[in-house]
Coordinates of C-alpha atoms in Angstrom, one line a residue:
X288 CA -96.0 -44.4 -32.4
X289 CA -96.7 -45.6 -28.9
X290 CA -93.2 -44.9 -27.9
X291 CA -93.2 -41.5 -29.5
X292 CA -96.4 -40.7 -27.6
X293 CA -94.7 -41.4 -24.3
X294 CA -92.0 -38.8 -24.9
X295 CA -92.4 -35.4 -23.1
X296 CA -93.4 -32.7 -25.5
X297 CA -90.6 -30.4 -24.4
X298 CA -88.0 -32.9 -25.8
X299 CA -89.7 -32.8 -29.2
X300 CA -89.1 -29.0 -29.4
X301 CA -85.3 -29.0 -28.5
X302 CA -83.7 -30.0 -31.9
X303 CA -85.4 -27.5 -34.3
X304 CA -85.3 -24.6 -31.8
X305 CA -81.7 -25.3 -30.9
X306 CA -80.6 -25.3 -34.5
X307 CA -82.5 -22.1 -35.2
X308 CA -80.9 -20.4 -32.1
X309 CA -77.5 -21.7 -33.1
X310 CA -77.6 -20.2 -36.6
X311 CA -79.2 -17.0 -35.4
X312 CA -76.8 -16.6 -32.6
X313 CA -73.8 -17.1 -34.9
X314 CA -75.1 -14.6 -37.4
X315 CA -76.2 -12.0 -34.9
X316 CA -73.1 -12.5 -32.9
X317 CA -70.9 -11.9 -35.9
X318 CA -72.8 -8.8 -36.9
X319 CA -72.8 -7.6 -33.3
X320 CA -69.0 -8.0 -32.9
X321 CA -68.3 -6.3 -36.2
X322 CA -70.8 -3.5 -35.4
X323 CA -69.4 -3.0 -31.8
X324 CA -65.9 -2.7 -33.1
X325 CA -66.9 -0.2 -35.8
X326 CA -68.9 1.7 -33.3
X327 CA -65.9 1.8 -30.9
X328 CA -63.6 3.0 -33.6
X329 CA -66.1 5.7 -34.8
X330 CA -66.5 7.0 -31.3
X331 CA -62.7 7.1 -30.9
X332 CA -62.4 9.1 -34.1
X333 CA -65.1 11.5 -33.0
X334 CA -63.3 12.0 -29.7
X335 CA -60.0 12.6 -31.4
X336 CA -61.6 15.1 -33.7
X337 CA -63.4 16.9 -30.8
X338 CA -60.2 17.0 -28.7
X339 CA -58.2 18.3 -31.7
X340 CA -60.8 21.0 -32.5
X341 CA -60.9 22.1 -28.8
X342 CA -57.1 22.3 -28.6
X343 CA -56.9 24.2 -31.9
X344 CA -59.5 26.7 -30.7
X345 CA -57.7 27.3 -27.4
X346 CA -54.4 27.8 -29.2
X347 CA -55.9 30.3 -31.6
X348 CA -57.6 32.1 -28.8
X349 CA -54.3 32.4 -27.0
X350 CA -52.2 33.5 -30.0
X351 CA -54.9 35.9 -31.2
X352 CA -54.1 38.0 -28.2
X353 CA -50.6 38.8 -29.5
X354 CA -51.6 40.9 -32.7
X355 CA -54.3 42.6 -30.7
X356 CA -51.9 43.9 -28.1
X357 CA -49.3 44.9 -30.7
X358 CA -51.9 46.9 -32.7
X359 CA -53.2 48.6 -29.6
X360 CA -49.7 49.7 -28.5
X361 CA -48.6 50.8 -32.0
X362 CA -51.7 53.0 -32.2
X363 CA -50.9 54.4 -28.7
X364 CA -47.4 55.3 -29.9
X365 CA -48.6 56.9 -33.1
X366 CA -51.5 58.7 -31.3
X367 CA -49.2 60.1 -28.7
X368 CA -50.8 58.3 -25.7
X369 CA -47.6 56.4 -25.2
X370 CA -44.5 58.7 -25.0
X371 CA -41.5 56.8 -26.3
X372 CA -39.3 59.8 -25.7
X373 CA -39.6 59.0 -22.0
X374 CA -39.8 55.2 -22.1
X375 CA -40.0 54.9 -18.3
X376 CA -43.4 56.5 -18.6
X377 CA -44.6 53.4 -20.4
X378 CA -44.3 51.3 -17.3
X379 CA -47.8 51.7 -15.9
X380 CA -49.4 50.9 -19.3
X381 CA -47.2 47.8 -19.9
X382 CA -47.7 46.7 -16.3
X383 CA -51.5 46.9 -16.7
X384 CA -51.4 44.9 -19.9
X385 CA -49.2 42.1 -18.6
X386 CA -51.6 41.7 -15.6
X387 CA -54.6 41.7 -17.9
X388 CA -53.2 39.0 -20.3
X389 CA -52.3 36.2 -18.0
X390 CA -51.0 33.8 -20.7
X391 CA -48.5 36.4 -22.1
X392 CA -45.0 36.5 -20.7
X393 CA -43.6 39.8 -22.0
X394 CA -45.2 42.9 -23.5
X395 CA -42.4 45.3 -24.6
X396 CA -41.4 48.4 -26.4
X397 CA -37.8 48.7 -27.9
X398 CA -36.3 51.9 -29.4
X399 CA -33.8 52.1 -32.2
X400 CA -31.1 53.3 -29.8
X401 CA -31.4 50.0 -27.9
X402 CA -33.5 51.2 -24.9
X403 CA -36.0 48.6 -23.9
X404 CA -38.9 48.3 -21.4
X405 CA -41.3 45.5 -20.8
X406 CA -44.1 44.3 -18.6
X407 CA -42.9 40.8 -17.6
X408 CA -44.2 37.6 -16.2
X409 CA -41.4 35.0 -15.7
X410 CA -42.3 31.8 -17.6
X411 CA -42.9 28.7 -15.4
X412 CA -43.1 30.8 -12.1
X413 CA -46.2 31.8 -10.4
X414 CA -45.0 35.2 -9.2
X415 CA -46.4 38.8 -9.4
X416 CA -45.8 40.5 -12.8
X417 CA -43.1 43.2 -12.8
X418 CA -41.4 45.7 -15.0
X419 CA -38.0 45.2 -16.7
X420 CA -35.8 47.8 -18.4
X421 CA -32.3 48.1 -19.7
X422 CA -31.6 51.9 -19.3
X423 CA -32.4 52.7 -15.6
X424 CA -29.2 51.3 -14.0
X425 CA -26.9 51.5 -17.0
X426 CA -27.1 51.5 -20.7
X427 CA -28.2 48.1 -22.1
X428 CA -28.2 46.7 -18.6
X429 CA -31.4 44.8 -18.1
X430 CA -32.9 44.4 -14.6
X431 CA -36.3 43.7 -13.1
X432 CA -38.2 46.3 -11.0
X433 CA -41.1 46.1 -8.7
X434 CA -44.1 48.1 -9.8
X435 CA -45.5 50.8 -7.6
X436 CA -49.2 50.9 -6.9
X437 CA -49.7 53.2 -9.9
X438 CA -47.7 50.9 -12.1
X439 CA -44.6 53.1 -12.3
X440 CA -41.1 51.8 -11.8
X441 CA -40.1 50.9 -8.2
X442 CA -37.1 49.3 -6.6
X443 CA -34.8 47.0 -8.6
X444 CA -35.3 43.3 -7.6
X445 CA -32.9 41.4 -9.9
X446 CA -29.2 41.4 -11.0
X447 CA -28.1 43.3 -14.0
X448 CA -27.9 41.5 -17.3
X449 CA -26.4 42.6 -20.6
X450 CA -29.3 43.0 -23.0
X451 CA -29.5 44.6 -26.4
X452 CA -33.0 44.1 -28.0
X453 CA -31.6 44.9 -31.4
X454 CA -30.0 41.4 -31.3
X455 CA -33.1 39.6 -30.2
X456 CA -35.3 37.6 -32.6
X457 CA -38.4 39.8 -32.0
X458 CA -36.7 43.0 -33.1
X459 CA -34.8 41.4 -35.9
X460 CA -38.1 39.9 -37.3
X461 CA -39.9 43.2 -37.0
X462 CA -37.2 45.2 -38.8
X463 CA -37.3 42.8 -41.8
X464 CA -40.9 43.9 -42.6
X465 CA -41.4 47.4 -41.0
X466 CA -45.0 48.4 -40.4
X467 CA -46.3 44.8 -40.6
X468 CA -46.9 42.2 -37.9
X469 CA -44.1 39.7 -37.9
X470 CA -43.7 36.3 -36.1
X471 CA -40.3 35.7 -34.6
X472 CA -38.7 32.3 -34.4
X473 CA -38.9 30.2 -31.3
X474 CA -36.0 31.1 -29.0
X475 CA -34.5 30.9 -25.6
X476 CA -35.3 33.8 -23.2
X477 CA -32.2 35.7 -22.1
X478 CA -31.0 34.4 -18.8
X479 CA -33.8 31.8 -18.5
X480 CA -34.1 28.1 -19.4
X481 CA -37.5 28.5 -21.1
X482 CA -38.4 28.9 -24.7
X483 CA -40.8 31.5 -26.1
X484 CA -42.2 32.8 -29.3
X485 CA -42.7 36.4 -30.2
X486 CA -44.7 38.6 -32.5
X487 CA -43.5 42.1 -33.1
X488 CA -44.3 45.2 -35.1
X489 CA -41.9 48.0 -36.2
X490 CA -43.8 51.3 -35.8
X491 CA -43.2 53.8 -38.6
X492 CA -43.6 57.6 -38.4
X493 CA -45.1 59.7 -41.2
X494 CA -41.8 59.7 -43.0
X495 CA -41.6 55.9 -42.9
X496 CA -38.9 55.8 -40.3
X497 CA -38.8 53.2 -37.6
X498 CA -39.5 54.9 -34.2
X499 CA -40.1 51.9 -32.0
X500 CA -40.6 48.1 -32.1
X501 CA -43.6 46.7 -30.1
X502 CA -43.2 43.1 -29.0
X503 CA -45.3 40.4 -27.4
X504 CA -43.8 37.1 -26.1
X505 CA -45.5 33.9 -25.0
X506 CA -43.7 31.1 -23.2
X507 CA -44.2 27.6 -24.7
X508 CA -44.9 26.5 -21.2
X509 CA -48.4 28.1 -21.6
X510 CA -49.1 25.8 -24.6
X511 CA -47.9 22.8 -22.6
X512 CA -50.4 23.7 -19.9
X513 CA -53.2 23.7 -22.4
X514 CA -52.0 20.3 -23.8
X515 CA -51.7 18.7 -20.4
X516 CA -55.2 19.8 -19.3
X517 CA -57.0 18.2 -22.2
X518 CA -58.4 14.7 -21.3
X519 CA -57.0 12.1 -23.6
X520 CA -57.6 8.9 -21.8
X521 CA -55.0 6.6 -20.2
X522 CA -52.5 6.6 -23.0
X523 CA -53.6 9.2 -25.5
X524 CA -51.2 11.9 -26.6
X525 CA -51.3 15.3 -28.3
X526 CA -48.5 17.3 -29.8
X527 CA -47.9 20.7 -31.4
X528 CA -45.1 21.2 -34.0
X529 CA -43.9 24.0 -36.1
X530 CA -43.8 24.0 -40.0
X531 CA -40.3 22.5 -39.9
X532 CA -41.5 19.5 -37.7
X533 CA -39.9 20.7 -34.5
X534 CA -42.0 20.2 -31.4
X535 CA -43.5 23.1 -29.6
X536 CA -45.5 21.4 -26.9
X537 CA -46.8 17.9 -25.9
X538 CA -49.5 16.7 -23.6
X539 CA -47.3 14.4 -21.5
X540 CA -43.9 14.7 -19.7
X541 CA -43.0 11.3 -21.1
X542 CA -42.9 12.9 -24.6
X543 CA -40.5 15.8 -24.1
X544 CA -40.3 18.5 -26.7
X545 CA -36.8 19.5 -25.6
X546 CA -33.7 17.3 -25.8
X547 CA -33.0 16.2 -22.2
X548 CA -29.3 16.1 -23.0
X549 CA -29.3 19.5 -24.7
X550 CA -32.0 21.8 -23.2
X551 CA -31.4 24.4 -25.8
X552 CA -32.5 22.0 -28.6
X553 CA -36.1 21.3 -29.5
X554 CA -36.7 17.7 -30.7
X555 CA -37.8 17.0 -34.2
X556 CA -40.7 14.6 -34.9
X557 CA -38.7 12.6 -37.4
X558 CA -35.9 11.9 -34.9
X559 CA -37.9 11.8 -31.7
X560 CA -37.2 8.9 -29.2
X561 CA -40.9 8.0 -29.4
X562 CA -41.6 5.7 -32.4
X563 CA -45.2 7.1 -32.4
X564 CA -44.0 10.7 -33.0
X565 CA -41.5 9.4 -35.6
X566 CA -44.4 7.8 -37.4
X567 CA -46.6 10.9 -37.5
X568 CA -43.7 12.9 -39.0
X569 CA -44.5 11.2 -42.3
X570 CA -47.8 13.0 -42.6
X571 CA -48.0 16.6 -43.8
X572 CA -51.4 18.2 -43.8
X573 CA -52.7 21.3 -45.5
X574 CA -56.2 22.7 -45.3
X575 CA -57.8 19.2 -44.7
X576 CA -57.0 17.3 -41.5
X577 CA -55.6 13.8 -41.7
X578 CA -58.0 11.3 -40.1
X579 CA -57.0 7.7 -39.9
X580 CA -55.1 5.0 -37.9
X581 CA -51.4 4.6 -37.2
X582 CA -49.6 1.5 -36.1
X583 CA -46.7 2.2 -33.7
X584 CA -45.2 0.7 -30.6
X585 CA -47.3 -2.5 -30.9
X586 CA -50.5 -0.5 -30.8
X587 CA -52.9 1.2 -33.2
X588 CA -53.7 4.8 -32.6
X589 CA -56.8 6.7 -33.9
X590 CA -55.2 9.8 -35.3
X591 CA -56.4 13.4 -36.1
X592 CA -53.7 15.7 -37.5
X593 CA -54.6 19.2 -38.6
X594 CA -52.9 22.5 -39.6
X595 CA -53.5 25.6 -37.4
X596 CA -53.1 28.8 -39.4
X597 CA -52.0 31.6 -37.1
X598 CA -52.0 34.2 -39.8
X599 CA -49.1 36.5 -41.0
X600 CA -47.3 33.6 -42.6
X601 CA -47.2 31.3 -39.6
X602 CA -48.8 27.9 -39.2
X603 CA -48.4 24.9 -36.8
X604 CA -49.3 21.3 -36.9
X605 CA -51.5 19.8 -34.2
X606 CA -51.9 16.0 -33.7
X607 CA -54.2 14.0 -31.3
X608 CA -53.6 10.2 -31.1
X609 CA -55.8 8.0 -29.0
X610 CA -55.1 4.2 -28.5
X611 CA -57.7 2.2 -30.4
X612 CA -57.7 -0.5 -27.7
X613 CA -59.2 1.9 -25.2
X614 CA -62.4 2.1 -27.4
X615 CA -62.7 -1.4 -28.7
X616 CA -60.8 -3.6 -26.2
X617 CA -63.5 -3.8 -23.5
X618 CA -66.3 -4.2 -26.1
X619 CA -64.4 -6.9 -27.9
X620 CA -63.6 -8.9 -24.7
X621 CA -67.1 -8.7 -23.3
X622 CA -68.7 -9.6 -26.6
X623 CA -66.4 -12.6 -27.1
X624 CA -67.1 -13.9 -23.6
X625 CA -70.9 -13.6 -24.1
X626 CA -70.7 -15.3 -27.5
X627 CA -68.6 -18.1 -26.1
X628 CA -71.1 -18.7 -23.3
X629 CA -74.0 -18.7 -25.8
X630 CA -72.3 -21.1 -28.1
X631 CA -71.4 -23.5 -25.4
X632 CA -75.0 -23.5 -24.2
X633 CA -76.4 -24.0 -27.7
X634 CA -74.0 -26.9 -28.3
X635 CA -75.3 -28.7 -25.2
X636 CA -78.9 -28.1 -26.3
X637 CA -78.0 -29.4 -29.8
X638 CA -76.6 -32.6 -28.3
X639 CA -79.8 -33.2 -26.4
X640 CA -81.9 -32.3 -29.4
X641 CA -80.0 -34.8 -31.6
X642 CA -81.9 -37.6 -29.8
X643 CA -85.3 -36.5 -31.0
X644 CA -85.3 -36.1 -34.8
X645 CA -88.1 -34.2 -36.5
X646 CA -90.9 -34.9 -34.1
X647 CA -92.3 -31.3 -34.1
X648 CA -96.0 -31.1 -33.5
X649 CA -98.0 -28.8 -35.7
X650 CA -99.4 -26.7 -32.8
X651 CA -95.8 -26.0 -31.7
X652 CA -94.9 -25.0 -35.2
X653 CA -97.8 -22.6 -35.3
X654 CA -96.8 -21.2 -31.9
X655 CA -93.2 -20.8 -33.1
X656 CA -94.4 -19.0 -36.2
X657 CA -96.4 -16.6 -34.0
X658 CA -93.4 -16.0 -31.8
X659 CA -91.0 -15.5 -34.7
X660 CA -93.4 -13.1 -36.4
X661 CA -93.4 -11.0 -33.3
X662 CA -97.2 -10.6 -33.5
X663 CA -97.8 -9.4 -30.0
X664 CA -101.6 -9.2 -30.2
X665 CA -101.8 -12.7 -31.5
X666 CA -99.7 -14.0 -28.7
X667 CA -101.9 -12.3 -26.1
X668 CA -105.0 -14.1 -27.5
X669 CA -103.9 -17.5 -26.1
X670 CA -105.2 -19.2 -29.2
X671 CA -104.2 -22.8 -28.1
X672 CA -105.9 -22.8 -24.7
X673 CA -108.3 -25.6 -25.9
X674 CA -105.4 -27.8 -27.2
X675 CA -105.5 -31.5 -26.2
X676 CA -101.8 -31.4 -25.3
X677 CA -101.1 -30.2 -21.8
X678 CA -97.7 -28.7 -22.6
X679 CA -99.1 -26.8 -25.6
X680 CA -101.8 -25.3 -23.3
X681 CA -99.2 -24.3 -20.8
X682 CA -96.9 -22.8 -23.5
X683 CA -99.8 -20.9 -25.1
X684 CA -100.9 -19.5 -21.7
X685 CA -97.3 -18.6 -20.8
X686 CA -96.8 -16.8 -24.2
X687 CA -100.1 -14.9 -23.7
X688 CA -99.0 -13.8 -20.2
X689 CA -95.6 -12.8 -21.6
X690 CA -97.3 -10.9 -24.3
X691 CA -99.3 -9.0 -21.7
X692 CA -96.2 -8.2 -19.7
X693 CA -94.3 -7.2 -22.8
X694 CA -97.1 -4.9 -23.9
X695 CA -97.1 -3.3 -20.4
X696 CA -93.3 -3.0 -20.5
X697 CA -93.4 -1.3 -23.9
X698 CA -96.0 1.2 -22.7
X699 CA -93.9 1.9 -19.5
X700 CA -90.8 2.2 -21.6
X701 CA -92.4 4.7 -24.0
X702 CA -93.5 6.7 -21.0
X703 CA -90.0 6.7 -19.6
X704 CA -88.5 7.7 -22.9
X705 CA -90.9 10.6 -23.2
X706 CA -90.1 11.7 -19.6
X707 CA -86.3 11.3 -20.1
X708 CA -86.5 13.2 -23.3
X709 CA -88.2 16.1 -21.5
X710 CA -85.6 16.0 -18.7
X711 CA -82.8 16.1 -21.2
X712 CA -84.3 19.0 -23.1
X713 CA -84.7 20.9 -19.8
X714 CA -81.1 20.1 -18.9
X715 CA -79.9 21.2 -22.4
X716 CA -81.8 24.5 -22.1
X717 CA -80.3 25.1 -18.6
X718 CA -76.8 24.4 -19.9
X719 CA -77.3 26.7 -22.9
X720 CA -78.4 29.5 -20.5
X721 CA -75.4 28.9 -18.3
X722 CA -73.0 29.1 -21.3
X723 CA -74.0 32.6 -22.1
X724 CA -74.5 34.0 -18.6
X725 CA -71.9 35.5 -16.3
X726 CA -71.8 33.3 -13.2
X727 CA -71.3 36.2 -10.8
X728 CA -73.5 39.0 -12.0
X729 CA -76.2 37.0 -13.8
X730 CA -76.0 39.2 -16.9
X731 CA -74.6 38.1 -20.3
X732 CA -71.0 37.0 -20.4
X733 CA -68.3 37.8 -22.9
X734 CA -69.3 34.9 -25.2
X735 CA -72.9 36.2 -25.4
X736 CA -71.6 39.7 -25.9
X737 CA -69.4 38.7 -28.9
X738 CA -72.3 36.8 -30.6
X739 CA -74.9 39.5 -30.0
X740 CA -72.5 42.2 -31.3
X741 CA -71.9 40.1 -34.4
X742 CA -75.6 39.6 -35.0
X743 CA -76.5 43.2 -34.4
X744 CA -73.7 44.4 -36.6
X745 CA -75.1 42.3 -39.5
X746 CA -78.6 43.7 -38.8
X747 CA -77.4 47.3 -38.7
X748 CA -75.4 46.8 -41.9
X749 CA -78.3 45.3 -43.7
X750 CA -80.8 47.9 -42.5
X751 CA -78.3 50.8 -42.7
X752 CA -79.1 51.8 -39.1
X753 CA -76.6 53.1 -36.4
X754 CA -75.1 50.7 -33.9
X755 CA -73.8 52.2 -30.7
X756 CA -71.4 50.6 -28.1
X757 CA -70.6 51.6 -24.5
X758 CA -67.5 50.3 -22.7
X759 CA -67.9 50.9 -18.9
X760 CA -65.3 50.7 -16.2
X761 CA -65.9 51.0 -12.5
X762 CA -63.6 53.8 -11.3
X763 CA -60.9 52.9 -8.7
X764 CA -62.3 49.4 -8.4
X765 CA -58.9 47.8 -7.6
X766 CA -58.5 50.2 -4.7
X767 CA -62.1 49.3 -3.6
X768 CA -61.2 45.6 -3.7
X769 CA -57.9 46.1 -1.8
X770 CA -59.7 48.2 0.9
X771 CA -62.9 46.2 1.4
X772 CA -62.0 42.8 0.1
X773 CA -63.1 40.6 -2.8
X774 CA -66.5 39.6 -1.4
X775 CA -67.4 43.3 -1.2
X776 CA -66.0 43.8 -4.7
X777 CA -68.2 40.9 -6.0
X778 CA -71.3 42.5 -4.4
X779 CA -70.4 45.8 -5.9
X780 CA -70.1 44.2 -9.4
X781 CA -73.5 42.5 -9.0
X782 CA -75.3 45.7 -7.9
X783 CA -73.6 47.8 -10.7
X784 CA -74.7 45.1 -13.2
X785 CA -78.3 45.3 -11.9
X786 CA -78.4 49.1 -12.1
X787 CA -77.0 49.1 -15.6
X788 CA -79.6 46.5 -16.7
X789 CA -82.4 48.6 -15.2
X790 CA -81.6 51.3 -17.7
X791 CA -82.3 49.1 -20.8
X792 CA -85.8 48.6 -21.9
X793 CA -85.6 47.3 -25.5
X794 CA -85.4 43.6 -26.3
X795 CA -82.2 43.9 -28.5
X796 CA -80.3 46.1 -26.0
X797 CA -77.7 44.1 -24.1
X798 CA -75.5 44.7 -21.1
X799 CA -72.7 42.2 -20.6
X800 CA -69.8 41.7 -18.3
X801 CA -66.8 42.4 -20.5
X802 CA -64.1 41.4 -18.1
X803 CA -63.1 42.1 -14.5
X804 CA -64.8 45.4 -13.5
X805 CA -65.6 46.3 -17.2
X806 CA -69.1 46.1 -18.7
X807 CA -70.2 46.6 -22.3
X808 CA -73.6 47.7 -23.6
X809 CA -74.8 47.1 -27.2
X810 CA -77.5 49.6 -28.4
X811 CA -78.9 48.7 -31.9
X812 CA -80.7 51.4 -33.9
X813 CA -79.3 54.1 -31.5
X814 CA -77.7 57.3 -32.6
X815 CA -74.6 58.6 -30.9
X816 CA -76.7 61.4 -29.3
X817 CA -79.3 59.0 -27.9
X818 CA -76.6 56.6 -26.8
X819 CA -74.8 59.5 -25.0
X820 CA -78.0 60.4 -23.2
X821 CA -78.5 56.8 -22.0
X822 CA -74.8 56.6 -21.0
X823 CA -75.2 59.7 -18.9
X824 CA -78.4 58.2 -17.3
X825 CA -76.3 55.1 -16.4
X826 CA -73.5 57.2 -15.0
X827 CA -75.9 59.2 -12.8
X828 CA -77.7 56.1 -11.7
X829 CA -74.5 54.5 -10.5
X830 CA -73.2 57.7 -8.9
X831 CA -76.6 58.6 -7.3
X832 CA -77.5 55.3 -5.8
X833 CA -74.9 53.7 -3.4
X834 CA -74.1 50.0 -3.5
X835 CA -75.4 48.4 -0.4
X836 CA -72.8 45.9 0.9
X837 CA -73.4 44.3 4.3
X838 CA -76.1 46.9 4.8
X839 CA -73.6 49.7 4.4
X840 CA -73.7 52.3 1.5
X841 CA -70.7 52.7 -0.8
X842 CA -70.8 55.3 -3.5
X843 CA -69.2 54.2 -6.8
X844 CA -68.7 56.0 -10.1
X845 CA -68.1 54.7 -13.6
X846 CA -66.3 56.0 -16.7
X847 CA -67.9 55.3 -20.1
X848 CA -66.5 55.3 -23.6
X849 CA -69.0 55.5 -26.4
X850 CA -68.7 54.8 -30.1
X851 CA -71.3 54.7 -32.8
X852 CA -71.3 53.8 -36.5
X853 CA -73.6 52.9 -39.3
X854 CA -71.8 49.7 -40.5
X855 CA -70.6 49.4 -44.1
X856 CA -68.2 47.2 -45.9
X857 CA -65.3 49.4 -44.8
X858 CA -66.1 49.1 -41.0
X859 CA -65.7 46.2 -38.6
X860 CA -66.6 45.5 -35.0
X861 CA -62.9 45.5 -34.0
X862 CA -62.6 49.2 -35.0
X863 CA -65.9 50.0 -33.1
X864 CA -64.5 48.3 -29.9
X865 CA -61.2 50.1 -30.3
X866 CA -62.8 53.5 -30.6
X867 CA -65.0 52.8 -27.6
X868 CA -62.0 51.7 -25.6
X869 CA -60.1 54.9 -26.7
X870 CA -63.0 57.0 -25.4
X871 CA -63.1 55.0 -22.2
X872 CA -59.4 55.7 -21.8
X873 CA -60.1 59.4 -22.5
X874 CA -62.9 59.5 -19.9
X875 CA -60.5 58.2 -17.3
X876 CA -57.7 60.6 -18.4
X877 CA -60.2 63.5 -18.0
X878 CA -60.9 62.7 -14.4
X879 CA -63.2 59.7 -14.4
X880 CA -67.0 59.7 -13.6
X881 CA -67.8 60.9 -17.1
X882 CA -68.8 59.9 -20.6
X883 CA -66.5 60.3 -23.6
X884 CA -68.1 60.0 -27.1
X885 CA -67.4 60.2 -30.8
X886 CA -69.0 63.7 -30.8
X887 CA -66.4 65.2 -28.5

């Protein structure tokens, strides 16, 4: 006993505490490694799903433009606004459309006798849109033409090319199902190295005879641009394939979708040079995405494959594949290094503790129990300050001091958590506001307009109240921009937006920037007569109060198209927008600076 009494008390503590730490570290370390890996994989799957949903949304937004353009042009032909008897007169309309829809390559009209005219944007080339036709300089001789300032045909700027639209996929597809929207097959553009996909519509007269075929084409290069812009990490890939498994676009030039040895041939997933893409060809998805992991090229990929339904009998397959190692590699390496260091340290402590045996003093056991129970208040009481053992006194005092510091740290941490939560909430609120606000004018943007129109439509339908819509366009705004410059144009847009907003006084009325120099106003519970009165007030307000730009007055005018409806099951917002757009077109055709309504 005398020899035991000469031993330092710290040595008597090493063995039991070391063994406890060793077992606890191994158990906690194993759980931590497993949890870290599972967390990394779960985060990777979440990222793959988010990227897949974002790409699918962008692709649908892009392809949804095609049927909208076709329907608008077919209605224009049937309504007489577009004169197909003089196809050259279609040039201004098609040129305006191709400039408006930046992701579309061709917007065309073909006649049964083979005449063809299109607003064109050459794929893969950042040049000004132009007009192309095959009847100006010879029958079925296609050439490009510069557009005059009013959009009419100007001078020819290309060589002549034999072109008969009746042999092209877009017209063949439309004639198979006259009167219905039809997707064409993916094909080579005439005289170009690029691929494109078309949607077309054969327009029928009252006797059911085909009088024209409207077509819209989109270059696959546009889809490749979307795929390349999406962030997928260092080695992540995304691909888009048609229903037959042939590639349409990929996110990386290292995964081509066209055979380099035969540029007219698109590669198939099942025979692609990449083992990863050959692997994904084995998975066919329907309405439910495939979520899992694939092993290929000595790596494991977290995979999300989904079907994109484009409507009208067309669907594509979208896949996003992210290397698992990017999510679990660093975590696994860091965790293993930390565990190795802890284990080595504990082994050394265990070797030292093996010299001591079971000489644990009762006060130390009690202190250990307090520490293990995490009883913070008990630790802070310094219960063993009167102990006869000097080391116990010091340990108790140290634990009490540590308890005080820990309690202070907990209080400080809680305050920081509350402060950070408030900051995050404020940031989220600001971000939410920015997402629905037009960055230039400060009024609602297109996204906010679409959501507000949808909500007010449901309210009006439920309450059987009228819903009115104004589409507003600044007259001759392009000429204003060309003459005074874009900064002046921006100032004009801001002041017009402010003047329009000043006319609205009800909480559910909304003015939004619809696009370019166009604005839209939603008027719930407003009859067409009341909406027409407000529209006229807006027109007079703009015309009567000059826009002040650089302290100089500039008088602007607006044209307004108004449509109103009491929504029922037979109506929809698309028809309401189309009627308002038609009235806007009529207001401009009647001389601008006026209001055209459903009552006229």
